[in-house]
mmCIF file of C-alpha atoms and ligand atoms in Angstrom:
data_model
loop_
_atom_site.group_PDB
_atom_site.id
_atom_site.type_symbol
_atom_site.label_atom_id
_atom_site.label_comp_id
_atom_site.label_asym_id
_atom_site.label_seq_id
_atom_site.Cartn_x
_atom_site.Cartn_y
_atom_site.Cartn_z
ATOM 1 C CA MET A 25 -45.324 7.600 105.017
ATOM 2 C CA LYS A 26 -41.686 6.635 106.294
ATOM 3 C CA TYR A 27 -38.940 6.291 103.272
ATOM 4 C CA GLY A 28 -36.064 3.889 103.142
ATOM 5 C CA ILE A 29 -34.040 2.515 101.355
ATOM 6 C CA THR A 30 -31.598 -1.064 100.506
ATOM 7 C CA VAL A 31 -28.344 -1.317 102.138
ATOM 8 C CA SER A 32 -26.170 -4.612 101.862
ATOM 9 C CA THR A 33 -23.118 -5.057 104.860
ATOM 10 C CA MET A 34 -21.508 -7.230 101.958
ATOM 11 C CA ALA A 35 -20.532 -6.022 98.722
ATOM 12 C CA THR A 36 -22.993 -7.710 95.935
ATOM 13 C CA GLU A 37 -23.941 -7.102 92.258
ATOM 14 C CA LYS A 38 -26.633 -8.834 92.266
ATOM 15 C CA ARG A 39 -28.861 -8.570 94.525
ATOM 16 C CA PRO A 40 -31.582 -5.368 94.629
ATOM 17 C CA ALA A 41 -29.533 -3.237 96.973
ATOM 18 C CA THR A 42 -29.016 0.156 95.527
ATOM 19 C CA PHE A 43 -26.055 0.457 98.510
ATOM 20 C CA GLY A 44 -24.583 -2.115 97.145
ATOM 21 C CA ASP A 45 -20.971 -1.842 97.841
ATOM 22 C CA GLY A 46 -20.777 -3.542 101.380
ATOM 23 C CA ARG A 47 -19.681 -0.096 103.826
ATOM 24 C CA ALA A 48 -23.004 0.192 105.055
ATOM 25 C CA ALA A 49 -22.008 2.207 108.342
ATOM 26 C CA ARG A 50 -20.419 4.215 106.640
ATOM 27 C CA HIS A 51 -23.616 5.216 104.700
ATOM 28 C CA LEU A 52 -25.630 6.239 106.761
ATOM 29 C CA PRO A 53 -25.819 9.300 107.366
ATOM 30 C CA GLY A 54 -25.958 10.739 104.564
ATOM 31 C CA ILE A 55 -28.963 8.421 103.305
ATOM 32 C CA LYS A 56 -30.484 10.043 107.125
ATOM 33 C CA ALA A 57 -29.042 13.199 105.965
ATOM 34 C CA LEU A 58 -31.563 12.687 102.558
ATOM 35 C CA GLY A 59 -34.792 12.752 104.630
ATOM 36 C CA TYR A 60 -35.032 8.833 105.039
ATOM 37 C CA HIS A 61 -36.118 7.102 107.634
ATOM 38 C CA GLY A 62 -35.179 3.773 107.433
ATOM 39 C CA VAL A 63 -32.754 1.377 106.276
ATOM 40 C CA ASP A 64 -34.121 -2.286 104.481
ATOM 41 C CA LEU A 65 -30.972 -4.699 105.332
ATOM 42 C CA PHE A 66 -29.760 -7.507 102.847
ATOM 43 C CA ILE A 67 -27.581 -9.501 105.837
ATOM 44 C CA LYS A 68 -25.944 -12.547 106.472
ATOM 45 C CA PRO A 69 -24.243 -14.102 109.887
ATOM 46 C CA LEU A 70 -21.522 -11.436 111.365
ATOM 47 C CA PRO A 71 -19.635 -11.832 113.975
ATOM 48 C CA GLU A 72 -21.153 -10.405 117.370
ATOM 49 C CA GLY A 73 -18.192 -7.900 117.906
ATOM 50 C CA GLU A 74 -19.227 -6.665 113.702
ATOM 51 C CA LEU A 75 -22.880 -6.570 114.359
ATOM 52 C CA ALA A 76 -22.491 -4.408 117.560
ATOM 53 C CA ARG A 77 -20.513 -1.789 115.984
ATOM 54 C CA LEU A 78 -23.334 -1.882 113.459
ATOM 55 C CA GLU A 79 -25.870 -1.283 115.957
ATOM 56 C CA GLU A 80 -23.757 1.458 117.327
ATOM 57 C CA ALA A 81 -24.314 3.391 113.471
ATOM 58 C CA LEU A 82 -27.404 2.748 113.292
ATOM 59 C CA ARG A 83 -27.944 4.262 116.611
ATOM 60 C CA SER A 84 -25.692 7.137 116.399
ATOM 61 C CA SER A 85 -26.839 7.654 113.083
ATOM 62 C CA GLY A 86 -31.168 7.952 113.743
ATOM 63 C CA LEU A 87 -31.470 5.023 111.332
ATOM 64 C CA GLU A 88 -34.294 2.421 111.607
ATOM 65 C CA VAL A 89 -34.344 -1.415 109.907
ATOM 66 C CA SER A 90 -36.586 -1.593 108.702
ATOM 67 C CA VAL A 91 -36.860 -4.680 106.939
ATOM 68 C CA ILE A 92 -33.794 -7.569 107.014
ATOM 69 C CA PHE A 93 -33.693 -10.242 104.154
ATOM 70 C CA PRO A 94 -32.236 -13.413 105.627
ATOM 71 C CA ILE A 95 -29.979 -14.365 102.142
ATOM 72 C CA VAL A 96 -28.150 -17.057 104.144
ATOM 73 C CA VAL A 97 -31.372 -19.454 104.221
ATOM 74 C CA PHE A 98 -31.079 -18.776 100.160
ATOM 75 C CA GLU A 99 -27.786 -18.766 99.820
ATOM 76 C CA SER A 100 -26.807 -21.715 101.833
ATOM 77 C CA GLY A 101 -29.164 -23.634 99.203
ATOM 78 C CA LEU A 102 -31.870 -24.231 101.666
ATOM 79 C CA VAL A 103 -35.758 -23.624 101.254
ATOM 80 C CA LEU A 104 -38.124 -23.687 103.448
ATOM 81 C CA SER A 105 -40.346 -25.800 101.312
ATOM 82 C CA ASP A 106 -37.552 -28.939 100.368
ATOM 83 C CA PRO A 107 -38.718 -32.400 100.153
ATOM 84 C CA ASP A 108 -37.039 -33.474 102.700
ATOM 85 C CA ARG A 109 -37.887 -33.327 105.994
ATOM 86 C CA GLU A 110 -34.448 -32.648 107.918
ATOM 87 C CA ARG A 111 -33.151 -29.681 104.630
ATOM 88 C CA ARG A 112 -36.357 -28.517 105.379
ATOM 89 C CA GLY A 113 -36.400 -28.531 109.577
ATOM 90 C CA GLU A 114 -32.579 -27.038 108.691
ATOM 91 C CA ALA A 115 -34.197 -24.531 106.233
ATOM 92 C CA VAL A 116 -36.405 -23.068 109.568
ATOM 93 C CA ARG A 117 -33.536 -23.395 111.961
ATOM 94 C CA LEU A 118 -31.730 -21.047 110.010
ATOM 95 C CA PHE A 119 -34.577 -18.915 109.709
ATOM 96 C CA LYS A 120 -35.157 -18.762 113.030
ATOM 97 C CA THR A 121 -31.853 -17.574 113.399
ATOM 98 C CA GLN A 122 -32.490 -14.371 111.454
ATOM 99 C CA ILE A 123 -35.660 -13.689 113.481
ATOM 100 C CA GLU A 124 -33.766 -13.648 116.597
ATOM 101 C CA LEU A 125 -31.407 -11.219 114.780
ATOM 102 C CA SER A 126 -35.097 -9.119 113.167
ATOM 103 C CA ALA A 127 -35.631 -8.650 117.417
ATOM 104 C CA ARG A 128 -32.020 -7.378 118.039
ATOM 105 C CA LEU A 129 -32.801 -4.645 115.035
ATOM 106 C CA GLY A 130 -36.369 -3.837 115.453
ATOM 107 C CA ALA A 131 -37.119 -4.984 112.253
ATOM 108 C CA LYS A 132 -39.615 -7.171 109.429
ATOM 109 C CA ILE A 133 -38.270 -9.836 108.400
ATOM 110 C CA VAL A 134 -38.742 -10.318 104.133
ATOM 111 C CA LEU A 135 -40.074 -13.649 103.079
ATOM 112 C CA GLY A 136 -38.802 -13.829 99.281
ATOM 113 C CA LEU A 137 -37.184 -16.416 97.324
ATOM 114 C CA ASP A 138 -36.326 -18.556 100.273
ATOM 115 C CA ARG A 139 -39.602 -20.050 100.007
ATOM 116 C CA GLY A 140 -38.954 -22.559 97.062
ATOM 117 C CA ALA A 141 -41.487 -23.171 94.937
ATOM 118 C CA PRO A 142 -42.858 -26.841 93.223
ATOM 119 C CA ALA A 143 -40.582 -29.551 92.522
ATOM 120 C CA ALA A 144 -40.022 -30.874 88.748
ATOM 121 C CA GLY A 145 -43.755 -32.136 88.334
ATOM 122 C CA GLU A 146 -45.190 -31.643 91.847
ATOM 123 C CA SER A 147 -48.029 -29.033 92.097
ATOM 124 C CA HIS A 148 -48.641 -25.932 93.566
ATOM 125 C CA ALA A 149 -51.107 -27.233 96.273
ATOM 126 C CA SER A 150 -48.032 -30.038 97.538
ATOM 127 C CA PHE A 151 -45.688 -27.247 97.472
ATOM 128 C CA GLN A 152 -47.654 -25.341 99.048
ATOM 129 C CA ASP A 153 -48.492 -28.277 102.167
ATOM 130 C CA ARG A 154 -45.435 -28.668 103.237
ATOM 131 C CA PHE A 155 -44.442 -24.494 103.141
ATOM 132 C CA ALA A 156 -47.726 -24.018 104.723
ATOM 133 C CA GLY A 157 -45.840 -26.129 107.333
ATOM 134 C CA SER A 158 -43.361 -24.543 107.772
ATOM 135 C CA LEU A 159 -44.063 -20.524 107.974
ATOM 136 C CA ARG A 160 -46.629 -21.831 110.701
ATOM 137 C CA GLU A 161 -44.042 -23.019 113.011
ATOM 138 C CA LEU A 162 -41.836 -19.318 111.519
ATOM 139 C CA ALA A 163 -45.035 -17.426 112.814
ATOM 140 C CA ALA A 164 -45.483 -19.059 115.814
ATOM 141 C CA HIS A 165 -41.328 -18.220 116.527
ATOM 142 C CA ALA A 166 -41.704 -14.503 114.967
ATOM 143 C CA GLY A 167 -44.706 -13.558 117.422
ATOM 144 C CA GLU A 168 -43.474 -14.986 120.284
ATOM 145 C CA ARG A 169 -40.771 -12.183 119.697
ATOM 146 C CA GLY A 170 -42.613 -9.374 118.285
ATOM 147 C CA VAL A 171 -41.725 -9.972 114.925
ATOM 148 C CA GLU A 172 -43.400 -9.399 112.090
ATOM 149 C CA ILE A 173 -42.804 -12.170 108.570
ATOM 150 C CA VAL A 174 -43.068 -10.130 105.316
ATOM 151 C CA MET A 175 -44.168 -11.712 102.586
ATOM 152 C CA GLU A 176 -42.859 -11.093 99.250
ATOM 153 C CA PRO A 177 -44.967 -11.388 95.505
ATOM 154 C CA ILE A 178 -42.514 -12.324 92.810
ATOM 155 C CA HIS A 179 -42.115 -12.598 89.276
ATOM 156 C CA ARG A 180 -42.678 -15.495 87.315
ATOM 157 C CA TYR A 181 -38.636 -15.111 86.359
ATOM 158 C CA LEU A 182 -36.706 -15.792 89.501
ATOM 159 C CA ILE A 183 -39.706 -18.022 91.044
ATOM 160 C CA ASP A 184 -42.698 -20.483 89.974
ATOM 161 C CA SER A 185 -44.255 -19.794 93.217
ATOM 162 C CA PHE A 186 -46.594 -16.301 94.865
ATOM 163 C CA HIS A 187 -46.359 -13.628 91.922
ATOM 164 C CA ARG A 188 -49.121 -12.052 92.658
ATOM 165 C CA VAL A 189 -51.127 -10.546 95.870
ATOM 166 C CA GLU A 190 -54.073 -12.944 95.411
ATOM 167 C CA GLN A 191 -52.849 -15.913 95.283
ATOM 168 C CA CYS A 192 -50.549 -14.785 98.781
ATOM 169 C CA LEU A 193 -53.860 -14.271 100.096
ATOM 170 C CA GLU A 194 -55.593 -17.711 100.115
ATOM 171 C CA PHE A 195 -52.899 -19.358 101.226
ATOM 172 C CA PHE A 196 -52.409 -17.075 104.338
ATOM 173 C CA GLU A 197 -56.251 -18.467 105.014
ATOM 174 C CA ARG A 198 -54.687 -21.818 106.137
ATOM 175 C CA PRO A 199 -54.546 -22.242 109.867
ATOM 176 C CA GLY A 200 -51.499 -20.551 111.895
ATOM 177 C CA LEU A 201 -50.337 -17.649 108.722
ATOM 178 C CA ASP A 202 -52.573 -14.742 110.356
ATOM 179 C CA SER A 203 -49.741 -13.112 111.446
ATOM 180 C CA VAL A 204 -47.959 -12.902 107.824
ATOM 181 C CA ARG A 205 -47.843 -10.058 105.878
ATOM 182 C CA LEU A 206 -47.597 -9.008 102.542
ATOM 183 C CA LEU A 207 -44.550 -7.143 100.902
ATOM 184 C CA LEU A 208 -45.595 -5.799 97.946
ATOM 185 C CA ASP A 209 -42.996 -5.152 95.657
ATOM 186 C CA THR A 210 -44.103 -2.402 92.942
ATOM 187 C CA PHE A 211 -41.262 -3.516 89.771
ATOM 188 C CA HIS A 212 -42.462 -7.436 90.968
ATOM 189 C CA MET A 213 -46.614 -6.383 90.824
ATOM 190 C CA ASN A 214 -45.984 -4.377 87.158
ATOM 191 C CA ILE A 215 -44.827 -7.718 86.051
ATOM 192 C CA GLU A 216 -47.785 -9.961 87.577
ATOM 193 C CA GLU A 217 -50.582 -7.804 88.205
ATOM 194 C CA ARG A 218 -53.669 -6.844 85.749
ATOM 195 C CA SER A 219 -53.287 -4.255 87.738
ATOM 196 C CA ILE A 220 -51.250 -2.477 91.036
ATOM 197 C CA GLU A 221 -53.885 0.021 91.722
ATOM 198 C CA GLU A 222 -56.255 -2.603 92.769
ATOM 199 C CA ALA A 223 -54.003 -5.311 93.526
ATOM 200 C CA ILE A 224 -53.633 -2.757 96.654
ATOM 201 C CA ARG A 225 -57.150 -2.275 96.538
ATOM 202 C CA LEU A 226 -57.234 -6.128 97.265
ATOM 203 C CA ALA A 227 -54.484 -6.440 99.877
ATOM 204 C CA GLU A 228 -56.085 -3.664 102.243
ATOM 205 C CA GLY A 229 -54.557 -4.231 106.342
ATOM 206 C CA ARG A 230 -51.736 -7.154 104.607
ATOM 207 C CA ILE A 231 -50.125 -3.915 103.696
ATOM 208 C CA GLY A 232 -46.335 -4.973 106.003
ATOM 209 C CA HIS A 233 -43.855 -3.206 103.806
ATOM 210 C CA VAL A 234 -43.233 -1.463 99.903
ATOM 211 C CA HIS A 235 -40.665 -0.983 98.232
ATOM 212 C CA ALA A 236 -41.020 1.402 95.139
ATOM 213 C CA VAL A 237 -39.086 0.739 92.420
ATOM 214 C CA ASP A 238 -39.808 1.755 89.424
ATOM 215 C CA ASN A 239 -40.595 -0.794 85.999
ATOM 216 C CA ASN A 240 -36.765 -0.533 85.340
ATOM 217 C CA ARG A 241 -35.407 -1.016 88.754
ATOM 218 C CA GLY A 242 -34.533 1.969 88.749
ATOM 219 C CA ALA A 243 -35.471 4.824 91.977
ATOM 220 C CA PRO A 244 -39.801 5.976 91.347
ATOM 221 C CA GLY A 245 -39.227 8.094 88.213
ATOM 222 C CA ASP A 246 -36.726 6.967 86.628
ATOM 223 C CA GLY A 247 -39.484 4.875 84.595
ATOM 224 C CA HIS A 248 -42.887 5.157 83.831
ATOM 225 C CA LEU A 249 -44.809 3.570 86.737
ATOM 226 C CA ASP A 250 -47.661 6.131 87.760
ATOM 227 C CA PHE A 251 -46.436 6.861 91.531
ATOM 228 C CA PRO A 252 -49.116 9.345 92.192
ATOM 229 C CA SER A 253 -51.672 7.017 91.632
ATOM 230 C CA ILE A 254 -50.057 3.591 92.989
ATOM 231 C CA ILE A 255 -49.237 6.032 96.183
ATOM 232 C CA ALA A 256 -52.867 7.510 96.107
ATOM 233 C CA ALA A 257 -54.183 3.840 96.325
ATOM 234 C CA LEU A 258 -51.242 3.066 99.264
ATOM 235 C CA ARG A 259 -52.905 5.807 100.751
ATOM 236 C CA ASP A 260 -56.377 4.991 100.026
ATOM 237 C CA THR A 261 -56.299 1.225 102.290
ATOM 238 C CA GLY A 262 -54.712 3.245 104.951
ATOM 239 C CA TYR A 263 -51.446 2.296 104.875
ATOM 240 C CA ASP A 264 -48.841 4.705 106.374
ATOM 241 C CA GLY A 265 -45.398 2.453 106.525
ATOM 242 C CA TYR A 266 -42.217 2.576 104.424
ATOM 243 C CA LEU A 267 -41.992 3.115 100.551
ATOM 244 C CA SER A 268 -37.978 1.592 100.229
ATOM 245 C CA VAL A 269 -36.461 2.431 97.450
ATOM 246 C CA GLU A 270 -34.891 -0.739 96.373
ATOM 247 C CA THR A 271 -32.839 -0.774 92.863
ATOM 248 C CA GLN A 272 -29.957 -2.343 91.738
ATOM 249 C CA PRO A 273 -26.872 -1.194 92.787
ATOM 250 C CA GLU A 274 -25.910 1.892 92.645
ATOM 251 C CA LYS A 275 -22.787 3.582 91.070
ATOM 252 C CA GLN A 276 -23.694 6.603 92.945
ATOM 253 C CA PRO A 277 -26.371 5.394 95.407
ATOM 254 C CA PHE A 278 -26.573 9.208 96.701
ATOM 255 C CA ASP A 279 -27.905 10.260 93.518
ATOM 256 C CA THR A 280 -30.050 7.627 93.127
ATOM 257 C CA ALA A 281 -31.565 7.601 97.057
ATOM 258 C CA ARG A 282 -31.774 12.089 96.648
ATOM 259 C CA ARG A 283 -33.823 11.261 92.821
ATOM 260 C CA GLY A 284 -35.454 8.191 95.050
ATOM 261 C CA ILE A 285 -37.179 10.707 98.478
ATOM 262 C CA GLY A 286 -37.296 13.336 96.174
ATOM 263 C CA VAL A 287 -39.876 12.106 94.110
ATOM 264 C CA LEU A 288 -41.803 9.967 96.970
ATOM 265 C CA ARG A 289 -41.966 13.045 98.417
ATOM 266 C CA ARG A 290 -43.120 15.224 96.359
ATOM 267 C CA ILE A 291 -46.269 12.981 95.719
ATOM 268 C CA VAL A 292 -47.022 12.061 99.598
ATOM 269 C CA ASP A 293 -46.567 15.670 100.805
ATOM 270 C CA SER A 294 -48.618 16.476 97.751
ATOM 271 C CA LEU A 295 -51.735 14.003 97.900
ATOM 272 C CA GLU A 296 -51.484 14.723 101.937
ATOM 273 C CA ALA A 297 -52.426 18.965 100.690
ATOM 274 C CA GLY A 298 -55.443 17.212 98.523
ATOM 275 C CA ALA A 299 -53.509 17.647 95.379
ATOM 276 C CA PRO A 300 -52.419 15.627 92.835
ATOM 277 C CA GLY A 301 -48.699 14.786 92.849
ATOM 278 C CA ARG A 302 -47.813 15.147 89.630
HETATM 279 C C1 LER B 421 -36.776 -10.022 94.872
HETATM 280 O O1 LER B 421 -36.259 -9.489 93.732
HETATM 281 C C2 LER B 421 -36.631 -8.774 95.393
HETATM 282 O O2 LER B 421 -37.737 -7.629 94.687
HETATM 283 C C3 LER B 421 -36.012 -8.419 97.277
HETATM 284 O O3 LER B 421 -37.122 -7.650 97.476
HETATM 285 C C4 LER B 421 -35.347 -9.538 97.524
HETATM 286 O O4 LER B 421 -36.234 -10.556 98.149
HETATM 287 MN MN1 MN B 422 -38.780 -6.023 96.724
#
């Protein structure tokens, strides 16, 4: 497994960036020193000079960008399922620019709130028809550039679409969506899934990224989720990608980062050694 943590390139209080003060580059060496392999990056379009400086900071830290969150789409008031054809097209166009950015940074790209949800009184089926049209176009665009789209089931209090793994897998059966994978976030799964481990098993072969977050949106170990059991289930599926810590912005982010990787590593190491990670 690899370890990641969320970092924002702009100051934020409401997005789940553990490092939320916007000074991403300055934190990278310390994150690397804790043993992390990569950062999940909240990023907006940046002027070329700033982007080049960020790339240089990443290169010299030795950290990968595991995923980017293309927040410009949702923050522009656009969603990929907008009933208005022009606005939907604009959302797709903007998302494609962020696929280019993902390709440049060697990262996967997260599909979250920017999918949208059914309009008032609309059925999920017709919402999904529109969304599938957009996503098919994005999946082709991403595929040509070697970028993977990872779609995140998100809990019901944030969005009225795709809360559970099963719903995503059923949707992915539509034509042109076979390259889209899942971003499993244990915080959302704890609210929505009957069993986190069963949902992980259901997702076998389709897991592209994991947010390892406790039930209170703290680092693993800060709440009461059973991470030894969750990580054992992930390993059983053959998943060996990122476990990324994604908390609310923290006042002492390095303390959170140290606790998070400490807990994850202890579990992974003991599973690898064949012992239960408690
Ligand atoms: C949203 O709640 C979330 O978990 C993040 O990964 C952003 O999509
Ligand atoms: Mn998440």
